[in-house]
Structures are given as C-alpha cells and as structure tokens.
Amino acid sequence: MTNTQPSPAHLCGQLYATLHTLRAIGKRDRQLANDSFLDRAKRHPGPQLREHLKKAGEHLLAARTRGPKHGQAAGEVFRAIADFVPPNGRFPDYLDTKSQADFASGFHSQFGKYALTHDALFR
C-alpha cells in the first residue's frame, strides 16, 4: 500500500491557500497570491504561516461584517485551517527547491478549489 499522506510542504501550500482565501473574503485583499508573497512563503513557509495564522480570526470577523454569504464562506474556510496543519504541528522554516514545488502544487490545487466556489466573494 502506498503512502497517500501529503508532504508537509504540500500541506503548507494548502494552508497558505486557505489563509489567502480567508483574507480575500474578509478584506478583499488578494496580495498573498502575488508572486513576491508566494515566493517568500514557498522559501520560508514557517514564519509566513505563523504570521498569517495570527490574523485569521480578524479576517473571519471582517467577512462576517460583509454579510451572511461572506460570513458563511469564511466560516467554512476558517474551519478548514486545521485540516492543513502538518501532523507534527510544525511548519518548516525553509524549503529546498523540490519542496518549494510541492508547496506551490498544494497552494494552486487548494486555491483552485476555493476560487471555484468563492471567487465572487473576493470582490
């Protein structure tokens, strides 16, 4: 049987997409997906994820003030955060080139799912 667990880098990419989506719904701010922010998060996910996790509650509350659709969507995204924390609860502070590609894959696959259902709420 093969191991189907995603790598820590992939999980970090999915978590970054989740935090980006929560911020976009709450604050209409999509800058975390800009190349410079994404490149920094790929290379050094630990500091970036810890910083943005601290702000997740603020973005949830901001989404709730934007209306019921925003609040409901943000609640779903907020609850998904726990799904993407690596099993050991630790985020790598640095990723090598191969792991950076895995992070990017996790980010793009997860953000693609969120964009399908929540894109209209980002505006």
mmCIF file with all atom_site columns, C-alpha atoms in Angstrom:
data_model
loop_
_atom_site.group_PDB
_atom_site.id
_atom_site.type_symbol
_atom_site.label_atom_id
_atom_site.label_alt_id
_atom_site.label_comp_id
_atom_site.label_asym_id
_atom_site.label_entity_id
_atom_site.label_seq_id
_atom_site.pdbx_PDB_ins_code
_atom_site.Cartn_x
_atom_site.Cartn_y
_atom_site.Cartn_z
_atom_site.occupancy
_atom_site.B_iso_or_equiv
_atom_site.pdbx_formal_charge
_atom_site.auth_seq_id
_atom_site.auth_comp_id
_atom_site.auth_asym_id
_atom_site.auth_atom_id
_atom_site.pdbx_PDB_model_num
ATOM 1   C CA . MET A 1 1   ? 0.000   0.000  0.000  1.00 0.00 ? 1   MET A CA 1
ATOM 2   C CA . THR A 1 2   ? 1.367   3.443  -0.895 1.00 0.00 ? 2   THR A CA 1
ATOM 3   C CA . ASN A 1 3   ? 1.513   6.368  1.450  1.00 0.00 ? 3   ASN A CA 1
ATOM 4   C CA . THR A 1 4   ? -1.143  8.859  0.355  1.00 0.00 ? 4   THR A CA 1
ATOM 5   C CA . GLN A 1 5   ? -0.373  11.421 3.036  1.00 0.00 ? 5   GLN A CA 1
ATOM 6   C CA . PRO A 1 6   ? 0.551   14.780 1.520  1.00 0.00 ? 6   PRO A CA 1
ATOM 7   C CA . SER A 1 7   ? 4.020   16.033 2.339  1.00 0.00 ? 7   SER A CA 1
ATOM 8   C CA . PRO A 1 8   ? 4.464   18.785 4.935  1.00 0.00 ? 8   PRO A CA 1
ATOM 9   C CA . ALA A 1 9   ? 5.360   21.201 2.107  1.00 0.00 ? 9   ALA A CA 1
ATOM 10  C CA . HIS A 1 10  ? 2.157   20.340 0.232  1.00 0.00 ? 10  HIS A CA 1
ATOM 11  C CA . LEU A 1 11  ? 0.091   20.816 3.408  1.00 0.00 ? 11  LEU A CA 1
ATOM 12  C CA . CYS A 1 12  ? 1.781   24.167 3.978  1.00 0.00 ? 12  CYS A CA 1
ATOM 13  C CA . GLY A 1 13  ? 0.830   25.231 0.454  1.00 0.00 ? 13  GLY A CA 1
ATOM 14  C CA . GLN A 1 14  ? -2.768  24.198 1.067  1.00 0.00 ? 14  GLN A CA 1
ATOM 15  C CA . LEU A 1 15  ? -2.787  26.091 4.362  1.00 0.00 ? 15  LEU A CA 1
ATOM 16  C CA . TYR A 1 16  ? -1.362  29.186 2.684  1.00 0.00 ? 16  TYR A CA 1
ATOM 17  C CA . ALA A 1 17  ? -4.156  28.981 0.080  1.00 0.00 ? 17  ALA A CA 1
ATOM 18  C CA . THR A 1 18  ? -6.708  28.666 2.873  1.00 0.00 ? 18  THR A CA 1
ATOM 19  C CA . LEU A 1 19  ? -5.331  31.695 4.707  1.00 0.00 ? 19  LEU A CA 1
ATOM 20  C CA . HIS A 1 20  ? -5.191  33.661 1.447  1.00 0.00 ? 20  HIS A CA 1
ATOM 21  C CA . THR A 1 21  ? -8.821  32.783 0.719  1.00 0.00 ? 21  THR A CA 1
ATOM 22  C CA . LEU A 1 22  ? -9.943  33.788 4.201  1.00 0.00 ? 22  LEU A CA 1
ATOM 23  C CA . ARG A 1 23  ? -8.145  37.120 3.833  1.00 0.00 ? 23  ARG A CA 1
ATOM 24  C CA . ALA A 1 24  ? -9.635  37.676 0.375  1.00 0.00 ? 24  ALA A CA 1
ATOM 25  C CA . ILE A 1 25  ? -13.180 37.011 1.603  1.00 0.00 ? 25  ILE A CA 1
ATOM 26  C CA . GLY A 1 26  ? -12.772 39.135 4.715  1.00 0.00 ? 26  GLY A CA 1
ATOM 27  C CA . LYS A 1 27  ? -10.675 42.015 3.477  1.00 0.00 ? 27  LYS A CA 1
ATOM 28  C CA . ARG A 1 28  ? -10.958 41.824 -0.322 1.00 0.00 ? 28  ARG A CA 1
ATOM 29  C CA . ASP A 1 29  ? -7.179  41.578 -0.268 1.00 0.00 ? 29  ASP A CA 1
ATOM 30  C CA . ARG A 1 30  ? -5.605  39.100 -2.665 1.00 0.00 ? 30  ARG A CA 1
ATOM 31  C CA . GLN A 1 31  ? -1.985  40.135 -2.234 1.00 0.00 ? 31  GLN A CA 1
ATOM 32  C CA . LEU A 1 32  ? -0.888  36.845 -0.629 1.00 0.00 ? 32  LEU A CA 1
ATOM 33  C CA . ALA A 1 33  ? -1.169  35.249 -4.085 1.00 0.00 ? 33  ALA A CA 1
ATOM 34  C CA . ASN A 1 34  ? 1.117   37.868 -5.660 1.00 0.00 ? 34  ASN A CA 1
ATOM 35  C CA . ASP A 1 35  ? 4.384   36.388 -6.896 1.00 0.00 ? 35  ASP A CA 1
ATOM 36  C CA . SER A 1 36  ? 6.557   38.158 -4.320 1.00 0.00 ? 36  SER A CA 1
ATOM 37  C CA . PHE A 1 37  ? 4.427   36.993 -1.376 1.00 0.00 ? 37  PHE A CA 1
ATOM 38  C CA . LEU A 1 38  ? 4.032   33.478 -2.744 1.00 0.00 ? 38  LEU A CA 1
ATOM 39  C CA . ASP A 1 39  ? 7.774   33.154 -3.452 1.00 0.00 ? 39  ASP A CA 1
ATOM 40  C CA . ARG A 1 40  ? 8.596   34.228 0.096  1.00 0.00 ? 40  ARG A CA 1
ATOM 41  C CA . ALA A 1 41  ? 6.070   31.757 1.529  1.00 0.00 ? 41  ALA A CA 1
ATOM 42  C CA . LYS A 1 42  ? 7.466   28.936 -0.639 1.00 0.00 ? 42  LYS A CA 1
ATOM 43  C CA . ARG A 1 43  ? 11.018  29.515 0.551  1.00 0.00 ? 43  ARG A CA 1
ATOM 44  C CA . HIS A 1 44  ? 10.233  30.210 4.209  1.00 0.00 ? 44  HIS A CA 1
ATOM 45  C CA . PRO A 1 45  ? 6.742   28.890 4.990  1.00 0.00 ? 45  PRO A CA 1
ATOM 46  C CA . GLY A 1 46  ? 7.076   28.724 8.771  1.00 0.00 ? 46  GLY A CA 1
ATOM 47  C CA . PRO A 1 47  ? 7.361   32.450 9.502  1.00 0.00 ? 47  PRO A CA 1
ATOM 48  C CA . GLN A 1 48  ? 4.769   33.355 6.854  1.00 0.00 ? 48  GLN A CA 1
ATOM 49  C CA . LEU A 1 49  ? 2.198   30.821 8.024  1.00 0.00 ? 49  LEU A CA 1
ATOM 50  C CA . ARG A 1 50  ? 2.609   31.721 11.688 1.00 0.00 ? 50  ARG A CA 1
ATOM 51  C CA . GLU A 1 51  ? 2.168   35.419 10.866 1.00 0.00 ? 51  GLU A CA 1
ATOM 52  C CA . HIS A 1 52  ? -0.988  34.857 8.823  1.00 0.00 ? 52  HIS A CA 1
ATOM 53  C CA . LEU A 1 53  ? -2.480  32.332 11.249 1.00 0.00 ? 53  LEU A CA 1
ATOM 54  C CA . LYS A 1 54  ? -2.413  35.055 13.914 1.00 0.00 ? 54  LYS A CA 1
ATOM 55  C CA . LYS A 1 55  ? -4.636  37.208 11.687 1.00 0.00 ? 55  LYS A CA 1
ATOM 56  C CA . ALA A 1 56  ? -7.154  34.504 10.696 1.00 0.00 ? 56  ALA A CA 1
ATOM 57  C CA . GLY A 1 57  ? -9.707  35.448 13.354 1.00 0.00 ? 57  GLY A CA 1
ATOM 58  C CA . GLU A 1 58  ? -9.572  39.084 12.285 1.00 0.00 ? 58  GLU A CA 1
ATOM 59  C CA . HIS A 1 59  ? -10.326 38.083 8.683  1.00 0.00 ? 59  HIS A CA 1
ATOM 60  C CA . LEU A 1 60  ? -13.204 35.853 9.801  1.00 0.00 ? 60  LEU A CA 1
ATOM 61  C CA . LEU A 1 61  ? -14.780 38.733 11.722 1.00 0.00 ? 61  LEU A CA 1
ATOM 62  C CA . ALA A 1 62  ? -14.271 41.107 8.790  1.00 0.00 ? 62  ALA A CA 1
ATOM 63  C CA . ALA A 1 63  ? -16.038 38.643 6.489  1.00 0.00 ? 63  ALA A CA 1
ATOM 64  C CA . ARG A 1 64  ? -18.984 38.386 8.864  1.00 0.00 ? 64  ARG A CA 1
ATOM 65  C CA . THR A 1 65  ? -19.439 42.162 8.723  1.00 0.00 ? 65  THR A CA 1
ATOM 66  C CA . ARG A 1 66  ? -19.578 41.979 4.921  1.00 0.00 ? 66  ARG A CA 1
ATOM 67  C CA . GLY A 1 67  ? -22.776 39.927 5.024  1.00 0.00 ? 67  GLY A CA 1
ATOM 68  C CA . PRO A 1 68  ? -24.179 36.435 5.546  1.00 0.00 ? 68  PRO A CA 1
ATOM 69  C CA . LYS A 1 69  ? -22.733 34.892 2.364  1.00 0.00 ? 69  LYS A CA 1
ATOM 70  C CA . HIS A 1 70  ? -19.272 36.168 3.198  1.00 0.00 ? 70  HIS A CA 1
ATOM 71  C CA . GLY A 1 71  ? -19.613 35.101 6.820  1.00 0.00 ? 71  GLY A CA 1
ATOM 72  C CA . GLN A 1 72  ? -20.744 31.592 5.945  1.00 0.00 ? 72  GLN A CA 1
ATOM 73  C CA . ALA A 1 73  ? -17.985 31.092 3.368  1.00 0.00 ? 73  ALA A CA 1
ATOM 74  C CA . ALA A 1 74  ? -15.337 32.469 5.718  1.00 0.00 ? 74  ALA A CA 1
ATOM 75  C CA . GLY A 1 75  ? -16.559 30.160 8.481  1.00 0.00 ? 75  GLY A CA 1
ATOM 76  C CA . GLU A 1 76  ? -16.133 27.132 6.223  1.00 0.00 ? 76  GLU A CA 1
ATOM 77  C CA . VAL A 1 77  ? -12.662 28.237 5.173  1.00 0.00 ? 77  VAL A CA 1
ATOM 78  C CA . PHE A 1 78  ? -11.683 29.061 8.773  1.00 0.00 ? 78  PHE A CA 1
ATOM 79  C CA . ARG A 1 79  ? -12.707 25.583 9.945  1.00 0.00 ? 79  ARG A CA 1
ATOM 80  C CA . ALA A 1 80  ? -10.576 24.032 7.179  1.00 0.00 ? 80  ALA A CA 1
ATOM 81  C CA . ILE A 1 81  ? -7.384  25.522 8.622  1.00 0.00 ? 81  ILE A CA 1
ATOM 82  C CA . ALA A 1 82  ? -6.919  22.550 10.959 1.00 0.00 ? 82  ALA A CA 1
ATOM 83  C CA . ASP A 1 83  ? -7.013  20.133 8.008  1.00 0.00 ? 83  ASP A CA 1
ATOM 84  C CA . PHE A 1 84  ? -3.770  21.542 6.633  1.00 0.00 ? 84  PHE A CA 1
ATOM 85  C CA . VAL A 1 85  ? -1.597  21.773 9.724  1.00 0.00 ? 85  VAL A CA 1
ATOM 86  C CA . PRO A 1 86  ? 1.132   19.110 9.404  1.00 0.00 ? 86  PRO A CA 1
ATOM 87  C CA . PRO A 1 87  ? 0.667   16.124 11.748 1.00 0.00 ? 87  PRO A CA 1
ATOM 88  C CA . ASN A 1 88  ? 3.544   17.227 13.978 1.00 0.00 ? 88  ASN A CA 1
ATOM 89  C CA . GLY A 1 89  ? 2.097   20.746 14.208 1.00 0.00 ? 89  GLY A CA 1
ATOM 90  C CA . ARG A 1 90  ? 5.305   22.333 12.977 1.00 0.00 ? 90  ARG A CA 1
ATOM 91  C CA . PHE A 1 91  ? 5.931   24.334 9.847  1.00 0.00 ? 91  PHE A CA 1
ATOM 92  C CA . PRO A 1 92  ? 9.317   24.122 8.130  1.00 0.00 ? 92  PRO A CA 1
ATOM 93  C CA . ASP A 1 93  ? 11.252  27.376 8.264  1.00 0.00 ? 93  ASP A CA 1
ATOM 94  C CA . TYR A 1 94  ? 12.980  26.687 4.933  1.00 0.00 ? 94  TYR A CA 1
ATOM 95  C CA . LEU A 1 95  ? 12.121  24.538 1.897  1.00 0.00 ? 95  LEU A CA 1
ATOM 96  C CA . ASP A 1 96  ? 14.517  23.262 -0.754 1.00 0.00 ? 96  ASP A CA 1
ATOM 97  C CA . THR A 1 97  ? 13.676  23.611 -4.453 1.00 0.00 ? 97  THR A CA 1
ATOM 98  C CA . LYS A 1 98  ? 11.810  20.287 -4.697 1.00 0.00 ? 98  LYS A CA 1
ATOM 99  C CA . SER A 1 99  ? 9.764   21.051 -1.593 1.00 0.00 ? 99  SER A CA 1
ATOM 100 C CA . GLN A 1 100 ? 9.015   24.554 -2.896 1.00 0.00 ? 100 GLN A CA 1
ATOM 101 C CA . ALA A 1 101 ? 7.447   22.944 -5.971 1.00 0.00 ? 101 ALA A CA 1
ATOM 102 C CA . ASP A 1 102 ? 5.370   20.729 -3.677 1.00 0.00 ? 102 ASP A CA 1
ATOM 103 C CA . PHE A 1 103 ? 4.275   23.823 -1.708 1.00 0.00 ? 103 PHE A CA 1
ATOM 104 C CA . ALA A 1 104 ? 3.261   25.536 -4.958 1.00 0.00 ? 104 ALA A CA 1
ATOM 105 C CA . SER A 1 105 ? 1.320   22.460 -6.043 1.00 0.00 ? 105 SER A CA 1
ATOM 106 C CA . GLY A 1 106 ? -0.555  22.404 -2.741 1.00 0.00 ? 106 GLY A CA 1
ATOM 107 C CA . PHE A 1 107 ? -1.289  26.123 -2.975 1.00 0.00 ? 107 PHE A CA 1
ATOM 108 C CA . HIS A 1 108 ? -2.565  26.044 -6.548 1.00 0.00 ? 108 HIS A CA 1
ATOM 109 C CA . SER A 1 109 ? -4.684  22.910 -6.119 1.00 0.00 ? 109 SER A CA 1
ATOM 110 C CA . GLN A 1 110 ? -6.338  24.180 -2.941 1.00 0.00 ? 110 GLN A CA 1
ATOM 111 C CA . PHE A 1 111 ? -6.796  27.748 -4.132 1.00 0.00 ? 111 PHE A CA 1
ATOM 112 C CA . GLY A 1 112 ? -8.313  26.433 -7.371 1.00 0.00 ? 112 GLY A CA 1
ATOM 113 C CA . LYS A 1 113 ? -10.986 24.667 -5.317 1.00 0.00 ? 113 LYS A CA 1
ATOM 114 C CA . TYR A 1 114 ? -11.716 27.788 -3.290 1.00 0.00 ? 114 TYR A CA 1
ATOM 115 C CA . ALA A 1 115 ? -11.809 30.011 -6.373 1.00 0.00 ? 115 ALA A CA 1
ATOM 116 C CA . LEU A 1 116 ? -14.486 27.820 -7.950 1.00 0.00 ? 116 LEU A CA 1
ATOM 117 C CA . THR A 1 117 ? -16.846 28.317 -5.037 1.00 0.00 ? 117 THR A CA 1
ATOM 118 C CA . HIS A 1 118 ? -15.860 31.671 -3.541 1.00 0.00 ? 118 HIS A CA 1
ATOM 119 C CA . ASP A 1 119 ? -14.405 33.870 -6.300 1.00 0.00 ? 119 ASP A CA 1
ATOM 120 C CA . ALA A 1 120 ? -17.391 36.234 -6.353 1.00 0.00 ? 120 ALA A CA 1
ATOM 121 C CA . LEU A 1 121 ? -16.902 36.903 -2.632 1.00 0.00 ? 121 LEU A CA 1
ATOM 122 C CA . PHE A 1 122 ? -13.341 38.139 -3.123 1.00 0.00 ? 122 PHE A CA 1
ATOM 123 C CA . ARG A 1 123 ? -14.577 41.421 -4.601 1.00 0.00 ? 123 ARG A CA 1
#
